[in-house]
N, C-alpha and C. Protein backbone atom coordinates (compact mmCIF):
# COMPACT_ATOMS: atom_id res chain seq x y z
N MET A 1 219.91 71.89 138.68
CA MET A 1 219.42 72.25 137.23
C MET A 1 219.53 73.85 137.18
N THR A 2 219.99 74.38 136.14
CA THR A 2 220.04 75.77 135.88
C THR A 2 218.66 76.26 135.48
N THR A 3 218.24 77.20 136.02
CA THR A 3 217.00 77.88 135.68
C THR A 3 217.15 79.05 134.66
N VAL A 4 216.49 78.99 133.40
CA VAL A 4 216.70 79.92 132.45
C VAL A 4 215.67 81.09 132.77
N PRO A 5 216.16 82.34 132.81
CA PRO A 5 215.20 83.50 133.13
C PRO A 5 214.10 83.56 132.15
N GLU A 6 213.01 84.02 132.68
CA GLU A 6 211.77 84.07 131.85
C GLU A 6 211.97 84.92 130.56
N THR A 7 212.75 85.99 130.69
CA THR A 7 213.00 86.79 129.50
C THR A 7 213.78 85.92 128.46
N SER A 8 214.77 85.19 128.91
CA SER A 8 215.53 84.40 127.91
C SER A 8 214.60 83.40 127.24
N ARG A 9 213.85 82.69 128.01
CA ARG A 9 212.89 81.71 127.49
C ARG A 9 211.96 82.42 126.41
N ARG A 10 211.46 83.55 126.75
CA ARG A 10 210.56 84.24 125.88
C ARG A 10 211.11 84.67 124.72
N GLN A 11 212.43 85.09 124.70
CA GLN A 11 213.13 85.56 123.54
C GLN A 11 213.58 84.34 122.59
N GLY A 12 213.76 83.15 123.27
CA GLY A 12 214.20 82.13 122.53
C GLY A 12 213.11 81.45 121.73
N ARG A 13 211.81 81.62 122.10
CA ARG A 13 210.78 80.88 121.46
C ARG A 13 210.39 81.84 120.21
N GLY A 14 210.19 81.01 119.10
CA GLY A 14 209.80 81.69 117.89
C GLY A 14 210.82 82.51 117.39
N GLY A 15 212.10 82.26 117.54
CA GLY A 15 213.06 83.22 117.09
C GLY A 15 213.13 83.40 115.60
N ARG A 16 212.93 82.17 114.83
CA ARG A 16 212.85 82.40 113.30
C ARG A 16 211.72 83.21 112.99
N GLU A 17 210.65 83.01 113.52
CA GLU A 17 209.38 83.81 113.09
C GLU A 17 209.63 85.40 113.43
N ARG A 18 210.27 85.57 114.57
CA ARG A 18 210.48 86.99 114.88
C ARG A 18 211.43 87.61 113.82
N ILE A 19 212.42 86.84 113.61
CA ILE A 19 213.52 87.36 112.62
C ILE A 19 212.81 87.65 111.25
N LEU A 20 212.04 86.77 110.77
CA LEU A 20 211.28 87.08 109.50
C LEU A 20 210.31 88.16 109.58
N THR A 21 209.64 88.31 110.74
CA THR A 21 208.78 89.54 110.87
C THR A 21 209.68 90.72 110.77
N ALA A 22 210.68 90.81 111.64
CA ALA A 22 211.44 91.99 111.62
C ALA A 22 212.20 92.36 110.24
N ALA A 23 212.56 91.21 109.67
CA ALA A 23 213.14 91.49 108.20
C ALA A 23 212.16 91.98 107.19
N ALA A 24 210.92 91.46 107.32
CA ALA A 24 209.85 92.04 106.35
C ALA A 24 209.54 93.49 106.70
N ARG A 25 209.50 93.83 107.85
CA ARG A 25 209.34 95.37 108.28
C ARG A 25 210.48 96.23 107.69
N LEU A 26 211.60 95.85 108.04
CA LEU A 26 212.69 96.53 107.67
C LEU A 26 212.95 96.62 106.04
N PHE A 27 212.87 95.54 105.42
CA PHE A 27 213.04 95.43 104.05
C PHE A 27 211.95 96.31 103.33
N ALA A 28 210.77 96.28 103.90
CA ALA A 28 209.73 97.19 103.29
C ALA A 28 209.87 98.59 103.45
N ALA A 29 210.41 98.92 104.57
CA ALA A 29 210.68 100.29 105.06
C ALA A 29 211.79 100.97 104.34
N GLN A 30 212.87 100.22 104.27
CA GLN A 30 214.31 100.84 103.87
C GLN A 30 214.98 100.17 102.69
N GLY A 31 214.37 99.01 102.27
CA GLY A 31 214.96 98.22 101.28
C GLY A 31 215.89 97.09 101.85
N ILE A 32 216.21 96.14 100.85
CA ILE A 32 217.06 95.02 101.45
C ILE A 32 218.38 95.27 101.48
N ASN A 33 218.95 95.94 100.60
CA ASN A 33 220.45 96.23 100.65
C ASN A 33 220.79 97.27 101.77
N ALA A 34 219.89 98.14 102.08
CA ALA A 34 220.00 99.14 103.17
C ALA A 34 219.83 98.53 104.61
N THR A 35 219.40 97.27 104.64
CA THR A 35 219.15 96.69 105.90
C THR A 35 220.24 95.75 106.35
N GLY A 36 220.91 95.94 107.51
CA GLY A 36 222.03 95.04 107.85
C GLY A 36 221.51 93.92 108.85
N MET A 37 222.16 92.83 108.91
CA MET A 37 221.89 91.77 109.76
C MET A 37 221.73 92.08 111.06
N GLU A 38 222.66 92.88 111.63
CA GLU A 38 222.71 93.46 112.99
C GLU A 38 221.48 94.20 113.25
N GLN A 39 220.96 94.98 112.27
CA GLN A 39 219.69 95.79 112.63
C GLN A 39 218.49 94.77 112.67
N VAL A 40 218.48 93.63 111.84
CA VAL A 40 217.43 92.70 111.79
C VAL A 40 217.34 92.14 113.22
N ALA A 41 218.65 91.84 113.78
CA ALA A 41 218.69 91.08 115.17
C ALA A 41 218.27 92.01 116.19
N ASP A 42 218.58 93.21 116.00
CA ASP A 42 218.05 94.19 117.10
C ASP A 42 216.56 94.31 117.03
N GLU A 43 216.00 94.43 115.80
CA GLU A 43 214.63 94.48 115.63
C GLU A 43 213.79 93.39 116.07
N ALA A 44 214.35 92.29 115.97
CA ALA A 44 213.53 90.98 116.29
C ALA A 44 213.03 90.81 117.66
N PRO A 45 213.54 90.94 118.80
CA PRO A 45 214.99 90.99 118.98
C PRO A 45 215.68 89.56 119.29
N VAL A 46 216.69 89.38 118.69
CA VAL A 46 217.51 88.08 119.02
C VAL A 46 218.94 88.34 119.11
N SER A 47 219.75 87.48 119.67
CA SER A 47 221.24 87.65 119.56
C SER A 47 221.60 87.45 118.06
N LYS A 48 222.82 87.95 117.82
CA LYS A 48 223.39 87.66 116.44
C LYS A 48 223.68 86.19 116.16
N ARG A 49 224.09 85.56 117.47
CA ARG A 49 224.40 84.07 117.26
C ARG A 49 223.01 83.37 116.76
N THR A 50 221.86 83.70 117.43
CA THR A 50 220.52 83.19 117.11
C THR A 50 220.15 83.44 115.57
N LEU A 51 220.41 84.74 115.25
CA LEU A 51 220.17 85.09 113.91
C LEU A 51 220.97 84.18 112.87
N TYR A 52 222.27 84.04 113.13
CA TYR A 52 223.10 83.37 112.15
C TYR A 52 222.92 81.77 112.22
N ALA A 53 222.34 81.37 113.36
CA ALA A 53 221.98 79.95 113.39
C ALA A 53 220.82 79.64 112.57
N HIS A 54 219.94 80.52 112.39
CA HIS A 54 218.77 80.21 111.58
C HIS A 54 219.02 80.71 110.11
N PHE A 55 219.84 81.74 109.84
CA PHE A 55 220.07 82.31 108.50
C PHE A 55 221.60 82.56 108.42
N ARG A 56 222.29 81.52 107.67
CA ARG A 56 223.79 81.66 107.72
C ARG A 56 224.33 82.87 106.96
N THR A 57 223.52 83.43 106.03
CA THR A 57 223.98 84.50 105.08
C THR A 57 222.84 85.41 105.09
N LYS A 58 222.98 86.59 104.61
CA LYS A 58 221.95 87.66 104.23
C LYS A 58 221.06 87.03 103.06
N ASN A 59 221.70 86.46 102.17
CA ASN A 59 220.90 85.78 101.07
C ASN A 59 219.97 84.75 101.51
N ASP A 60 220.41 83.96 102.53
CA ASP A 60 219.47 82.97 103.05
C ASP A 60 218.17 83.66 103.77
N LEU A 61 218.49 84.71 104.47
CA LEU A 61 217.40 85.50 105.01
C LEU A 61 216.48 86.08 104.06
N VAL A 62 217.07 86.67 102.97
CA VAL A 62 216.15 87.37 101.78
C VAL A 62 215.30 86.21 101.24
N ILE A 63 215.90 85.00 100.84
CA ILE A 63 215.10 84.00 100.27
C ILE A 63 214.02 83.54 101.15
N ALA A 64 214.37 83.36 102.41
CA ALA A 64 213.36 82.87 103.35
C ALA A 64 212.23 83.90 103.47
N HIS A 65 212.67 85.23 103.48
CA HIS A 65 211.67 86.25 103.58
C HIS A 65 210.64 86.13 102.31
N LEU A 66 211.14 86.00 101.25
CA LEU A 66 210.34 85.85 100.06
C LEU A 66 209.51 84.59 100.10
N GLN A 67 210.17 83.60 100.44
CA GLN A 67 209.34 82.39 100.53
C GLN A 67 208.25 82.47 101.63
N ASP A 68 208.42 83.18 102.67
CA ASP A 68 207.36 83.53 103.71
C ASP A 68 206.24 84.17 103.24
N LEU A 69 206.66 85.34 102.42
CA LEU A 69 205.54 86.18 101.70
C LEU A 69 204.81 85.43 100.84
N ALA A 70 205.31 84.33 100.00
CA ALA A 70 204.56 83.68 99.19
C ALA A 70 203.57 82.74 99.80
N SER A 71 204.23 82.10 100.87
CA SER A 71 203.41 81.06 101.46
C SER A 71 202.33 81.60 102.48
N THR A 72 202.33 82.91 102.77
CA THR A 72 201.39 83.46 103.68
C THR A 72 200.38 84.19 102.99
N GLY A 73 200.56 84.24 101.43
CA GLY A 73 199.56 84.95 100.81
C GLY A 73 199.79 86.55 100.71
N HIS A 74 200.82 86.93 101.08
CA HIS A 74 201.06 88.46 101.08
C HIS A 74 201.83 89.02 99.83
N THR A 75 201.31 88.40 98.66
CA THR A 75 201.80 88.77 97.32
C THR A 75 200.56 88.88 96.38
N LEU A 76 200.90 89.47 95.28
CA LEU A 76 199.73 89.69 94.29
C LEU A 76 199.36 88.34 93.73
N GLU A 77 200.32 87.36 93.63
CA GLU A 77 199.94 85.90 93.24
C GLU A 77 198.92 85.22 94.05
N SER A 78 198.81 85.66 95.25
CA SER A 78 197.84 84.90 96.16
C SER A 78 196.30 85.03 95.59
N ALA A 79 196.03 86.08 94.92
CA ALA A 79 194.72 86.27 94.44
C ALA A 79 194.37 85.11 93.42
N LEU A 80 195.31 84.49 92.84
CA LEU A 80 195.12 83.50 91.73
C LEU A 80 194.89 82.06 92.32
N THR A 81 195.08 81.93 93.46
CA THR A 81 194.91 80.60 94.17
C THR A 81 193.70 80.59 95.16
N ARG A 82 192.86 81.49 95.27
CA ARG A 82 191.88 81.53 96.24
C ARG A 82 190.76 80.47 95.78
N GLU A 83 190.61 79.55 96.73
CA GLU A 83 189.58 78.57 96.56
C GLU A 83 188.21 79.09 96.45
N GLY A 84 187.22 78.56 95.61
CA GLY A 84 185.96 78.91 95.56
C GLY A 84 185.67 80.26 94.93
N VAL A 85 186.50 80.82 94.23
CA VAL A 85 186.46 82.15 93.60
C VAL A 85 186.56 81.72 92.03
N PRO A 86 185.66 82.25 91.30
CA PRO A 86 185.57 81.90 89.71
C PRO A 86 186.87 82.53 89.13
N ALA A 87 187.23 81.79 88.05
CA ALA A 87 188.54 82.12 87.38
C ALA A 87 188.67 83.59 87.09
N ARG A 88 187.62 84.11 86.50
CA ARG A 88 187.68 85.47 86.05
C ARG A 88 188.00 86.51 87.24
N GLU A 89 187.26 86.18 88.37
CA GLU A 89 187.51 87.09 89.58
C GLU A 89 188.89 86.77 90.17
N ARG A 90 189.43 85.69 90.00
CA ARG A 90 190.76 85.46 90.47
C ARG A 90 191.70 86.26 89.74
N ILE A 91 191.54 86.37 88.38
CA ILE A 91 192.50 87.20 87.56
C ILE A 91 192.31 88.61 87.94
N LEU A 92 191.05 89.10 88.03
CA LEU A 92 190.73 90.55 88.24
C LEU A 92 191.28 90.93 89.70
N GLY A 93 191.40 89.93 90.54
CA GLY A 93 191.89 90.04 91.90
C GLY A 93 193.23 90.62 91.97
N LEU A 94 194.09 90.43 90.84
CA LEU A 94 195.37 90.97 90.80
C LEU A 94 195.35 92.39 90.93
N PHE A 95 194.28 93.11 90.61
CA PHE A 95 194.17 94.48 90.46
C PHE A 95 193.42 95.13 91.55
N SER A 96 192.82 94.33 92.41
CA SER A 96 192.09 94.72 93.57
C SER A 96 193.09 95.47 94.62
N GLU A 97 194.09 94.72 94.85
CA GLU A 97 195.04 95.15 95.97
C GLU A 97 196.42 95.11 95.31
N THR A 98 197.04 96.21 95.16
CA THR A 98 198.44 96.17 94.45
C THR A 98 199.36 95.71 95.44
N ALA A 99 199.19 95.79 96.78
CA ALA A 99 200.06 95.50 97.93
C ALA A 99 199.38 94.88 99.11
N PRO A 100 198.89 93.61 99.02
CA PRO A 100 198.01 93.08 100.11
C PRO A 100 198.69 93.16 101.44
N GLY A 101 197.81 93.74 102.37
CA GLY A 101 198.24 93.77 103.72
C GLY A 101 199.39 94.85 103.99
N SER A 102 199.63 95.65 103.11
CA SER A 102 200.73 96.65 103.24
C SER A 102 200.34 98.06 103.24
N THR A 103 200.73 98.82 104.25
CA THR A 103 200.52 100.24 104.28
C THR A 103 201.77 100.86 104.85
N PRO A 104 202.32 101.87 104.02
CA PRO A 104 201.86 102.27 102.64
C PRO A 104 202.22 101.27 101.65
N VAL A 105 201.76 101.65 100.40
CA VAL A 105 201.89 100.74 99.38
C VAL A 105 203.33 100.33 99.05
N ARG A 106 203.69 99.15 98.83
CA ARG A 106 204.95 98.59 98.71
C ARG A 106 205.20 97.94 97.33
N GLY A 107 204.23 97.84 96.55
CA GLY A 107 204.43 97.25 95.20
C GLY A 107 204.77 95.71 95.23
N CYS A 108 205.35 95.11 94.23
CA CYS A 108 205.57 93.58 94.33
C CYS A 108 206.98 93.25 94.87
N PRO A 109 206.95 92.55 95.97
CA PRO A 109 208.18 92.14 96.65
C PRO A 109 209.27 91.43 95.88
N PHE A 110 208.62 90.72 94.81
CA PHE A 110 209.51 90.01 93.89
C PHE A 110 210.35 90.90 92.99
N ILE A 111 209.59 91.73 92.52
CA ILE A 111 210.08 92.86 91.55
C ILE A 111 211.12 93.62 92.26
N ASP A 112 210.82 94.15 93.52
CA ASP A 112 211.65 94.85 94.39
C ASP A 112 213.07 94.10 94.57
N ALA A 113 212.81 92.83 94.93
CA ALA A 113 214.13 92.05 95.31
C ALA A 113 215.00 91.87 93.96
N ALA A 114 214.31 91.66 92.86
CA ALA A 114 215.16 91.44 91.68
C ALA A 114 215.94 92.71 91.28
N ALA A 115 215.37 93.88 91.60
CA ALA A 115 215.90 95.10 91.35
C ALA A 115 217.12 95.29 92.19
N GLU A 116 216.99 94.97 93.42
CA GLU A 116 218.04 95.10 94.42
C GLU A 116 219.23 93.87 94.21
N PHE A 117 218.86 92.95 93.56
CA PHE A 117 219.89 91.98 93.10
C PHE A 117 219.86 91.65 91.64
N PRO A 118 220.44 92.63 90.90
CA PRO A 118 220.20 92.71 89.35
C PRO A 118 220.78 91.46 88.76
N ASP A 119 221.83 90.95 89.25
CA ASP A 119 222.60 89.85 88.63
C ASP A 119 221.55 88.67 88.35
N PRO A 120 221.26 88.34 87.09
CA PRO A 120 220.31 87.19 86.79
C PRO A 120 220.57 85.91 87.40
N GLY A 121 221.98 85.62 87.72
CA GLY A 121 222.37 84.50 88.18
C GLY A 121 222.38 84.43 89.87
N SER A 122 222.06 85.43 90.41
CA SER A 122 222.05 85.43 91.90
C SER A 122 220.87 84.65 92.30
N GLU A 123 221.09 84.13 93.65
CA GLU A 123 219.88 83.17 94.05
C GLU A 123 218.61 84.03 94.34
N VAL A 124 218.83 85.29 94.82
CA VAL A 124 217.57 86.03 95.01
C VAL A 124 216.93 86.45 93.72
N HIS A 125 217.64 86.89 92.79
CA HIS A 125 217.10 87.25 91.48
C HIS A 125 216.34 86.07 90.73
N SER A 126 217.15 84.91 90.92
CA SER A 126 216.43 83.73 90.28
C SER A 126 215.12 83.29 90.91
N TYR A 127 215.10 83.29 92.31
CA TYR A 127 213.94 83.08 93.09
C TYR A 127 212.76 84.09 92.63
N ALA A 128 213.13 85.29 92.44
CA ALA A 128 212.03 86.25 92.05
C ALA A 128 211.66 85.99 90.65
N ARG A 129 212.45 85.63 89.80
CA ARG A 129 212.11 85.24 88.47
C ARG A 129 211.16 84.09 88.41
N GLU A 130 211.51 83.02 89.18
CA GLU A 130 210.75 81.82 89.30
C GLU A 130 209.28 82.26 89.75
N GLN A 131 209.22 83.09 90.71
CA GLN A 131 207.81 83.47 91.13
C GLN A 131 206.99 84.14 90.10
N LYS A 132 207.68 85.05 89.29
CA LYS A 132 207.02 85.78 88.33
C LYS A 132 206.55 84.87 87.15
N LEU A 133 207.47 83.92 86.94
CA LEU A 133 207.03 82.93 85.77
C LEU A 133 205.77 81.94 86.27
N LEU A 134 205.82 81.77 87.62
CA LEU A 134 204.67 81.05 88.24
C LEU A 134 203.48 81.85 88.10
N MET A 135 203.55 82.97 88.33
CA MET A 135 202.45 83.87 88.22
C MET A 135 201.83 83.85 86.74
N ALA A 136 202.52 83.93 85.72
CA ALA A 136 202.05 83.69 84.41
C ALA A 136 201.58 82.37 84.15
N ARG A 137 202.18 81.41 84.71
CA ARG A 137 201.52 80.07 84.50
C ARG A 137 200.13 79.75 85.21
N LEU A 138 199.95 80.39 86.34
CA LEU A 138 198.71 80.46 87.03
C LEU A 138 197.71 81.12 86.23
N VAL A 139 198.08 82.41 85.64
CA VAL A 139 197.06 83.12 84.80
C VAL A 139 196.79 82.35 83.61
N THR A 140 197.82 81.73 82.94
CA THR A 140 197.59 80.82 81.79
C THR A 140 196.51 79.86 81.90
N ALA A 141 196.53 79.21 83.08
CA ALA A 141 195.69 78.08 83.38
C ALA A 141 194.30 78.70 83.64
N LEU A 142 194.07 79.90 84.30
CA LEU A 142 192.75 80.36 84.48
C LEU A 142 192.18 80.90 83.19
N VAL A 143 192.97 81.57 82.31
CA VAL A 143 192.24 82.05 81.09
C VAL A 143 191.93 80.94 80.12
N THR A 144 192.87 79.84 80.33
CA THR A 144 192.40 78.69 79.49
C THR A 144 191.16 78.00 79.99
N GLU A 145 191.03 78.01 81.35
CA GLU A 145 189.59 77.61 81.84
C GLU A 145 188.40 78.36 81.41
N LEU A 146 188.72 79.71 81.16
CA LEU A 146 187.64 80.55 80.74
C LEU A 146 187.37 80.33 79.26
N GLY A 147 188.24 79.67 78.48
CA GLY A 147 188.08 79.37 77.17
C GLY A 147 188.54 80.63 76.23
N CYS A 148 189.44 81.46 76.79
CA CYS A 148 190.04 82.60 76.10
C CYS A 148 191.04 82.12 74.87
N ARG A 149 191.07 82.81 73.81
CA ARG A 149 191.99 82.46 72.77
C ARG A 149 193.40 82.87 73.17
N GLU A 150 194.33 82.22 72.56
CA GLU A 150 195.86 82.44 72.77
C GLU A 150 195.99 82.67 74.31
N PRO A 151 195.80 81.73 75.11
CA PRO A 151 195.89 81.98 76.58
C PRO A 151 197.39 82.27 77.06
N ALA A 152 198.27 81.78 76.47
CA ALA A 152 199.79 82.09 76.88
C ALA A 152 200.02 83.48 76.72
N ALA A 153 199.65 84.10 75.50
CA ALA A 153 200.02 85.56 75.19
C ALA A 153 198.98 86.45 76.09
N LEU A 154 197.79 86.02 76.26
CA LEU A 154 196.80 86.86 77.06
C LEU A 154 197.50 86.85 78.47
N ALA A 155 197.94 85.71 78.95
CA ALA A 155 198.39 85.82 80.37
C ALA A 155 199.52 86.68 80.48
N GLU A 156 200.49 86.71 79.50
CA GLU A 156 201.60 87.76 79.62
C GLU A 156 201.23 89.07 79.63
N GLN A 157 200.07 89.37 78.81
CA GLN A 157 199.49 90.77 78.90
C GLN A 157 198.96 91.18 80.26
N LEU A 158 198.28 90.21 80.78
CA LEU A 158 197.67 90.45 82.23
C LEU A 158 198.58 90.67 83.19
N VAL A 159 199.65 89.68 83.22
CA VAL A 159 200.67 89.78 84.31
C VAL A 159 201.52 91.15 84.20
N THR A 160 201.62 91.61 82.91
CA THR A 160 202.50 92.80 82.63
C THR A 160 201.65 94.01 83.30
N LEU A 161 200.34 93.87 82.98
CA LEU A 161 199.43 94.91 83.58
C LEU A 161 199.48 95.07 85.03
N ALA A 162 199.37 93.87 85.76
CA ALA A 162 199.39 93.63 87.21
C ALA A 162 200.67 94.14 87.73
N ASP A 163 201.90 93.81 87.22
CA ASP A 163 203.07 94.31 87.82
C ASP A 163 203.43 95.62 87.53
N GLY A 164 202.93 96.10 86.40
CA GLY A 164 203.19 97.61 86.18
C GLY A 164 202.27 98.44 87.03
N ALA A 165 201.02 98.02 87.39
CA ALA A 165 200.13 98.63 88.28
C ALA A 165 200.67 98.59 89.70
N ALA A 166 201.29 97.52 90.14
CA ALA A 166 201.89 97.31 91.38
C ALA A 166 203.08 98.32 91.55
N SER A 167 203.90 98.45 90.55
CA SER A 167 204.98 99.47 90.59
C SER A 167 204.53 100.90 90.52
N ARG A 168 203.65 101.27 89.80
CA ARG A 168 203.13 102.65 89.77
C ARG A 168 202.34 102.89 91.24
N ALA A 169 201.69 101.92 91.69
CA ALA A 169 201.11 102.15 92.97
C ALA A 169 202.02 102.62 93.98
N MET A 170 203.19 101.77 93.98
CA MET A 170 204.18 102.05 94.90
C MET A 170 204.84 103.43 94.74
N VAL A 171 205.10 103.65 93.54
CA VAL A 171 205.82 105.11 93.25
C VAL A 171 204.85 106.27 93.69
N LEU A 172 203.58 106.11 93.29
CA LEU A 172 202.56 107.17 93.53
C LEU A 172 202.04 107.22 94.90
N GLY A 173 202.23 106.00 95.68
CA GLY A 173 201.55 105.91 96.92
C GLY A 173 200.13 105.88 96.88
N ASP A 174 199.56 105.11 95.83
CA ASP A 174 198.15 105.01 95.57
C ASP A 174 197.72 103.57 95.57
N ALA A 175 197.18 103.15 96.68
CA ALA A 175 196.75 101.72 96.81
C ALA A 175 195.72 101.36 95.88
N ASP A 176 194.92 102.28 95.38
CA ASP A 176 193.86 102.06 94.40
C ASP A 176 194.10 102.17 93.08
N TYR A 177 195.48 102.29 92.82
CA TYR A 177 195.88 102.56 91.45
C TYR A 177 195.57 101.34 90.48
N GLY A 178 195.32 100.16 90.96
CA GLY A 178 195.04 98.92 90.23
C GLY A 178 193.75 99.11 89.36
N ARG A 179 192.88 100.02 89.83
CA ARG A 179 191.56 100.18 89.09
C ARG A 179 191.79 100.44 87.63
N HIS A 180 192.97 101.14 87.31
CA HIS A 180 193.17 101.48 85.90
C HIS A 180 193.50 100.23 85.15
N ALA A 181 194.46 99.41 85.68
CA ALA A 181 194.82 98.24 85.12
C ALA A 181 193.72 97.16 85.08
N ARG A 182 192.79 97.19 86.08
CA ARG A 182 191.63 96.28 85.96
C ARG A 182 190.71 96.55 84.81
N ALA A 183 190.43 97.80 84.56
CA ALA A 183 189.70 98.21 83.47
C ALA A 183 190.25 97.71 82.15
N ALA A 184 191.51 97.82 81.92
CA ALA A 184 192.09 97.36 80.73
C ALA A 184 192.14 95.74 80.74
N ALA A 185 192.33 95.15 81.97
CA ALA A 185 192.15 93.72 81.99
C ALA A 185 190.78 93.09 81.53
N GLU A 186 189.76 93.84 81.97
CA GLU A 186 188.43 93.40 81.68
C GLU A 186 188.30 93.50 80.15
N ILE A 187 188.78 94.40 79.55
CA ILE A 187 188.65 94.51 78.01
C ILE A 187 189.41 93.48 77.36
N LEU A 188 190.62 93.08 77.82
CA LEU A 188 191.46 92.02 77.18
C LEU A 188 190.74 90.70 77.45
N LEU A 189 190.21 90.47 78.58
CA LEU A 189 189.50 89.13 78.83
C LEU A 189 188.24 89.11 77.93
N ASP A 190 187.60 90.17 77.87
CA ASP A 190 186.28 90.18 76.98
C ASP A 190 186.55 89.91 75.55
N ASN A 191 187.64 90.60 75.05
CA ASN A 191 187.94 90.40 73.68
C ASN A 191 188.53 89.04 73.27
N ALA A 192 189.11 88.40 74.28
CA ALA A 192 189.81 87.14 74.13
C ALA A 192 188.68 85.90 74.12
N LEU A 193 187.55 86.20 74.62
CA LEU A 193 186.55 85.01 74.71
C LEU A 193 185.96 84.75 73.36
N PRO A 194 185.58 83.57 73.13
CA PRO A 194 185.00 83.19 71.85
C PRO A 194 183.88 84.30 71.43
N GLY A 195 183.97 84.87 70.24
CA GLY A 195 182.95 85.82 69.72
C GLY A 195 183.17 87.17 70.25
N GLY A 196 184.11 87.24 71.14
CA GLY A 196 184.42 88.54 71.83
C GLY A 196 183.32 88.90 72.75
N ALA A 197 182.52 88.01 73.27
CA ALA A 197 181.37 88.26 74.14
C ALA A 197 181.96 88.32 75.47
N ALA A 198 181.18 89.07 76.25
CA ALA A 198 181.70 89.26 77.78
C ALA A 198 180.93 88.28 78.61
N HIS A 199 181.77 87.29 79.19
CA HIS A 199 181.17 86.41 80.04
C HIS A 199 181.61 86.75 81.49
N ARG A 200 180.72 87.05 82.28
CA ARG A 200 180.93 87.59 83.60
C ARG A 200 180.41 86.63 84.57
């Protein structure tokens, strides 16, 4: 029986996870289009054969990267699904951290990905769009739960604030920039409640 060297066994274990971790690091640091597959393999580290066994194309890797961010809660949208948190605080949580777990500030990965894949018909752009539509649906459900008037329109206003704050935080390098949008969001929520009363 052939004995596999310990280093080979170690590198073969969790290859997909290491690739996604490396891709996330590189995509955040230098952008998706500026990152080559060979660079991801080197960073992981895995062989190119292993990389392409897990991700046949660069698009496959990018989609998996975005799905991984969404499933692990490293996006703005994660604030909206926190169990045991009141609806209003979930919404305002969009503005507490413009780039959860990220230093320096990176903004919204879905907006970043859509900007790098501007063709609306591309798989990456389509996935990013679906995530932003999901964000609006989640906020609509929460403002409906609060009893706000015109919940769909209010939700669009709130997600526009959140995405704008995330983008400006990234450009300005200010992780606390969301405080400005949060103040505006509180006013929107208060004014949309029956009678315009503040329910906190």
